[in-house]
Coordinates of N, CA and C in Angstrom, one line a residue:
Q1 N -66.4 -73.0 -154.5 CA -67.6 -72.2 -155.1 C -68.5 -73.0 -154.3
V2 N -69.7 -71.6 -153.8 CA -70.7 -72.6 -153.1 C -72.1 -72.8 -153.7
Q3 N -72.6 -73.7 -153.4 CA -73.4 -73.7 -154.9 C -75.1 -73.6 -154.0
L4 N -75.9 -73.0 -154.6 CA -76.6 -72.6 -154.3 C -78.1 -73.7 -155.1
V5 N -79.2 -74.2 -154.3 CA -79.6 -75.1 -154.2 C -80.8 -74.5 -154.1
E6 N -82.2 -74.7 -154.6 CA -83.8 -74.0 -155.0 C -84.3 -75.0 -154.5
S7 N -85.7 -74.6 -154.0 CA -86.9 -75.6 -153.2 C -88.2 -75.0 -152.9
G8 N -88.8 -75.9 -152.4 CA -90.5 -74.9 -152.0 C -91.3 -74.2 -153.3
G9 N -90.8 -75.1 -154.4 CA -91.8 -75.0 -155.6 C -92.7 -76.1 -155.7
G10 N -94.0 -76.4 -156.3 CA -95.2 -76.5 -156.7 C -96.4 -75.7 -157.4
L11 N -97.0 -76.8 -157.1 CA -98.8 -76.1 -157.8 C -99.7 -75.7 -157.1
V12 N -99.5 -73.8 -157.6 CA -100.5 -73.2 -156.5 C -101.8 -72.8 -157.5
Q13 N -102.9 -72.3 -157.2 CA -103.7 -72.1 -158.1 C -103.6 -70.3 -157.9
A14 N -104.3 -69.9 -159.0 CA -104.2 -68.1 -159.2 C -104.2 -67.3 -158.1
G15 N -103.9 -66.9 -157.4 CA -104.0 -65.8 -156.5 C -103.2 -66.3 -155.2
G16 N -102.9 -67.3 -155.3 CA -102.1 -67.8 -153.8 C -100.4 -68.0 -153.7
S17 N -100.1 -68.2 -152.9 CA -98.5 -68.0 -152.4 C -97.6 -69.4 -152.5
L18 N -96.5 -69.3 -152.5 CA -95.3 -69.9 -152.5 C -94.2 -68.9 -151.9
R19 N -93.3 -69.6 -151.3 CA -92.0 -69.4 -150.6 C -90.7 -70.3 -151.2
L20 N -90.3 -69.7 -151.8 CA -88.7 -70.6 -152.9 C -88.1 -70.1 -151.5
S21 N -87.0 -71.1 -151.4 CA -85.8 -71.2 -150.6 C -84.8 -71.7 -151.4
C22 N -83.3 -71.2 -151.3 CA -82.4 -71.1 -152.2 C -81.1 -71.6 -150.4
A23 N -80.9 -72.6 -150.5 CA -79.9 -73.2 -149.5 C -78.7 -73.2 -149.8
A24 N -77.8 -72.9 -149.4 CA -76.2 -72.6 -149.4 C -75.3 -73.6 -148.7
S25 N -74.4 -74.0 -149.8 CA -73.4 -75.1 -149.7 C -72.7 -74.6 -148.7
G26 N -72.2 -73.6 -148.8 CA -71.5 -72.1 -147.6 C -71.5 -71.1 -147.5
S27 N -70.9 -70.6 -147.0 CA -71.0 -68.7 -146.6 C -71.5 -68.4 -147.6
I28 N -72.8 -67.5 -147.7 CA -73.5 -66.6 -148.5 C -72.9 -65.4 -148.3
S29 N -71.9 -64.8 -146.9 CA -71.8 -63.7 -146.6 C -70.5 -63.0 -147.8
N30 N -69.7 -63.9 -148.3 CA -69.1 -63.3 -149.4 C -69.4 -63.3 -151.1
I31 N -71.2 -63.8 -150.2 CA -71.5 -63.6 -152.4 C -72.6 -62.0 -152.0
N32 N -71.8 -61.2 -152.6 CA -73.0 -59.6 -153.1 C -74.7 -60.2 -153.9
L33 N -73.9 -60.1 -154.8 CA -75.4 -60.2 -155.9 C -75.4 -61.9 -155.8
V34 N -77.6 -62.0 -155.5 CA -77.9 -63.5 -155.1 C -79.4 -63.1 -155.9
G35 N -79.6 -63.9 -157.4 CA -80.9 -63.6 -157.7 C -81.8 -64.2 -157.7
W36 N -82.9 -64.6 -158.0 CA -83.6 -65.2 -158.5 C -84.1 -65.6 -160.1
Y37 N -83.8 -66.1 -160.3 CA -84.4 -66.5 -161.7 C -85.4 -67.3 -162.5
R38 N -86.3 -66.7 -164.0 CA -87.1 -68.0 -163.8 C -87.2 -67.9 -165.6
Q39 N -87.5 -69.1 -165.6 CA -87.6 -70.1 -167.3 C -88.6 -70.6 -167.6
A40 N -90.0 -69.7 -168.4 CA -90.5 -70.6 -168.8 C -90.6 -70.9 -170.0
P41 N -91.6 -72.7 -170.6 CA -91.8 -72.6 -171.9 C -91.7 -72.1 -172.8
G42 N -90.3 -72.2 -173.9 CA -90.3 -71.7 -174.8 C -90.0 -70.3 -174.5
K43 N -89.0 -69.7 -173.5 CA -89.0 -68.0 -173.4 C -87.6 -68.0 -172.7
Q44 N -87.1 -67.0 -172.2 CA -85.9 -66.9 -172.5 C -85.5 -66.9 -170.7
R45 N -84.2 -67.2 -170.4 CA -84.5 -67.4 -168.6 C -84.4 -65.9 -168.1
K46 N -84.9 -65.5 -167.9 CA -85.3 -63.6 -167.0 C -85.4 -63.6 -165.4
L47 N -84.1 -62.6 -164.9 CA -84.4 -62.5 -163.6 C -85.7 -62.0 -162.9
V48 N -85.8 -62.3 -161.7 CA -86.9 -62.3 -161.7 C -87.0 -61.0 -159.8
A49 N -85.9 -61.7 -159.2 CA -85.5 -60.7 -158.3 C -84.1 -60.9 -157.9
G50 N -83.3 -59.6 -157.2 CA -82.1 -59.6 -156.9 C -81.9 -58.7 -155.2
I51 N -80.8 -59.4 -155.1 CA -80.5 -58.9 -153.6 C -79.5 -59.1 -153.5
S52 N -79.2 -58.1 -152.9 CA -77.2 -57.6 -152.8 C -77.1 -58.0 -151.4
S53 N -75.5 -58.0 -151.0 CA -75.7 -58.1 -150.1 C -75.5 -57.2 -148.7
D54 N -75.9 -55.8 -149.3 CA -76.7 -55.1 -148.1 C -77.8 -54.6 -148.0
G55 N -78.3 -55.9 -148.6 CA -80.2 -55.5 -149.0 C -80.4 -55.1 -149.9
N56 N -80.1 -54.0 -150.8 CA -81.0 -53.7 -152.0 C -81.3 -54.6 -152.9
T57 N -82.4 -54.1 -153.1 CA -83.1 -55.6 -154.1 C -83.5 -54.8 -155.3
N58 N -83.6 -55.5 -156.2 CA -84.3 -54.8 -157.5 C -85.3 -56.3 -158.1
Y59 N -86.4 -55.7 -158.9 CA -87.4 -57.2 -159.6 C -87.8 -56.3 -160.7
A60 N -88.0 -57.5 -161.1 CA -89.0 -57.5 -162.8 C -90.3 -56.3 -162.4
D61 N -90.5 -55.3 -163.5 CA -91.6 -54.5 -163.6 C -93.2 -56.2 -163.0
S62 N -92.7 -56.9 -163.9 CA -94.1 -58.0 -163.6 C -94.4 -58.5 -162.5
V63 N -93.0 -58.9 -161.2 CA -93.4 -59.4 -159.8 C -93.3 -57.8 -159.1
K64 N -93.6 -56.6 -159.0 CA -93.5 -55.7 -157.7 C -94.7 -56.0 -158.1
G65 N -94.7 -55.5 -156.2 CA -95.4 -55.6 -154.7 C -96.1 -57.1 -154.9
R66 N -95.7 -58.0 -155.7 CA -96.0 -59.1 -155.6 C -95.0 -59.9 -154.9
F67 N -93.8 -59.7 -155.7 CA -92.8 -60.8 -154.8 C -91.9 -60.2 -153.9
T68 N -91.2 -61.0 -152.9 CA -90.2 -60.3 -152.2 C -89.3 -61.4 -152.0
I69 N -88.0 -60.7 -152.3 CA -86.9 -61.5 -151.8 C -86.4 -61.0 -150.6
S70 N -85.3 -62.1 -149.9 CA -85.2 -61.7 -148.7 C -83.6 -62.7 -148.7
R71 N -82.3 -62.2 -147.9 CA -81.6 -63.3 -147.5 C -81.6 -63.1 -146.3
D72 N -80.7 -64.4 -145.7 CA -80.6 -64.3 -144.0 C -78.8 -65.0 -144.4
N73 N -78.1 -63.9 -144.0 CA -77.0 -65.1 -144.3 C -76.2 -65.6 -143.1
A74 N -76.8 -65.3 -141.8 CA -76.4 -66.6 -140.5 C -77.1 -67.8 -140.8
K75 N -78.4 -67.6 -141.4 CA -78.8 -69.4 -141.9 C -78.5 -69.5 -143.7
N76 N -77.0 -69.1 -144.6 CA -77.0 -69.0 -145.4 C -78.0 -69.2 -146.5
A77 N -78.7 -68.7 -146.9 CA -80.0 -69.1 -147.6 C -81.1 -67.7 -148.1
V78 N -81.8 -67.8 -148.9 CA -82.3 -66.4 -149.7 C -83.6 -67.5 -150.1
Y79 N -84.8 -66.1 -150.6 CA -85.8 -66.6 -149.7 C -86.5 -66.4 -151.1
L80 N -87.3 -66.2 -151.8 CA -88.6 -65.6 -152.3 C -90.1 -65.4 -152.4
Q81 N -90.8 -64.5 -151.4 CA -92.2 -65.1 -151.6 C -92.3 -64.8 -152.8
M82 N -93.6 -65.1 -152.8 CA -94.2 -64.7 -154.0 C -96.1 -64.8 -154.1
N83 N -96.5 -63.8 -154.0 CA -97.9 -63.4 -153.8 C -98.7 -63.1 -155.0
M84 N -99.7 -63.5 -154.6 CA -100.7 -63.1 -155.9 C -100.5 -63.3 -156.5
L85 N -100.2 -64.7 -157.0 CA -99.2 -65.8 -158.0 C -100.3 -65.7 -159.2
K86 N -100.1 -65.5 -160.7 CA -100.6 -65.7 -162.2 C -100.0 -66.6 -162.9
P87 N -100.6 -67.2 -163.2 CA -100.7 -67.9 -164.2 C -99.4 -68.3 -165.2
E88 N -98.6 -66.7 -165.5 CA -98.0 -66.6 -166.3 C -96.2 -66.4 -165.5
D89 N -97.1 -66.2 -164.3 CA -95.8 -66.6 -163.2 C -95.2 -68.9 -162.9
T90 N -95.8 -69.3 -164.4 CA -95.6 -70.5 -164.1 C -94.1 -70.6 -164.8
A91 N -92.8 -71.2 -164.3 CA -91.5 -71.1 -165.3 C -90.7 -71.9 -164.0
V92 N -89.5 -72.7 -164.1 CA -88.6 -73.0 -163.5 C -87.7 -72.4 -162.6
Y93 N -87.5 -72.1 -161.7 CA -87.3 -71.0 -160.9 C -85.7 -71.7 -160.1
Y94 N -85.1 -70.6 -160.5 CA -83.3 -70.7 -160.3 C -82.6 -69.4 -159.3
C95 N -82.4 -70.0 -158.6 CA -81.0 -69.0 -157.6 C -79.8 -69.3 -158.3
K96 N -79.2 -68.3 -158.5 CA -77.7 -68.1 -158.4 C -77.4 -66.6 -157.9
A97 N -75.7 -66.8 -157.5 CA -74.9 -66.0 -157.8 C -74.9 -65.1 -159.0
A98 N -75.2 -63.9 -159.1 CA -75.0 -62.9 -160.3 C -73.3 -62.7 -160.1
L99 N -73.3 -62.1 -161.2 CA -72.2 -60.5 -161.2 C -72.8 -59.2 -161.9
P100 N -72.3 -58.2 -161.5 CA -72.6 -56.9 -161.3 C -73.6 -56.7 -162.8
G101 N -75.0 -56.1 -163.3 CA -75.3 -56.0 -164.4 C -76.5 -57.4 -164.5
W102 N -76.2 -58.7 -163.6 CA -77.7 -59.5 -163.3 C -77.6 -60.5 -164.4
T103 N -77.2 -59.5 -165.5 CA -76.8 -60.9 -166.8 C -76.0 -62.1 -166.8
L104 N -75.5 -62.1 -165.9 CA -73.9 -63.1 -166.0 C -74.3 -63.8 -164.8
V105 N -73.9 -64.9 -164.9 CA -74.2 -65.6 -163.2 C -72.7 -66.5 -162.5
V106 N -72.7 -67.1 -161.8 CA -71.6 -67.7 -161.6 C -71.7 -69.0 -161.4
G107 N -70.9 -70.1 -161.6 CA -71.4 -72.0 -162.3 C -72.5 -71.6 -163.6
S108 N -72.8 -73.2 -163.4 CA -73.9 -73.7 -164.4 C -75.3 -73.7 -164.0
W109 N -76.1 -73.7 -164.6 CA -77.4 -73.6 -164.3 C -77.7 -75.3 -163.5
G110 N -79.4 -75.1 -162.1 CA -78.9 -76.0 -161.6 C -79.9 -76.7 -162.6
Q111 N -81.3 -77.8 -161.6 CA -82.0 -78.0 -162.3 C -83.5 -77.6 -162.0
G112 N -83.5 -76.0 -160.5 CA -84.3 -75.8 -160.2 C -85.6 -75.5 -159.5
T113 N -86.8 -75.0 -159.4 CA -87.8 -75.4 -159.1 C -88.4 -75.1 -159.7
Q114 N -89.5 -76.1 -159.7 CA -90.9 -75.6 -160.9 C -91.9 -74.9 -159.9
V115 N -92.4 -73.8 -160.8 CA -93.9 -73.6 -160.1 C -94.6 -73.5 -161.1
T116 N -96.0 -74.3 -161.2 CA -97.3 -73.9 -161.9 C -97.9 -73.7 -160.7
V117 N -98.8 -72.5 -161.8 CA -100.0 -71.6 -161.3 C -101.0 -72.1 -162.3
S118 N -101.9 -72.3 -161.5 CA -103.2 -73.1 -162.6 C -104.2 -71.4 -162.4
S119 N -104.7 -71.6 -163.5 CA -106.0 -70.7 -163.3 C -107.6 -70.9 -163.0

């Protein structure tokens, strides 16, 4: 099973940008759906952005126009470019292979990467 490890989080001011990276331990060419999820304190974990193997993307309404998900199969990586960050984007972000429907993911959740946006 291919493991996905997140990186790139940090502390940023509102309006700033961050780029999250998701590095795979093996090839992601055979992984159809990869999603970025986030969990804020006291809230449920939710899908932020997802991308399929053919490049189709979908976004949560709250991040549309600000976040961009991409994948580079040659580098076995998936990225999340986050612009115009808001304090409400503060959360732990996770990268996971997902099953159709995006609710179920493959394997257990890792540590994720913390994103903190200050006002």
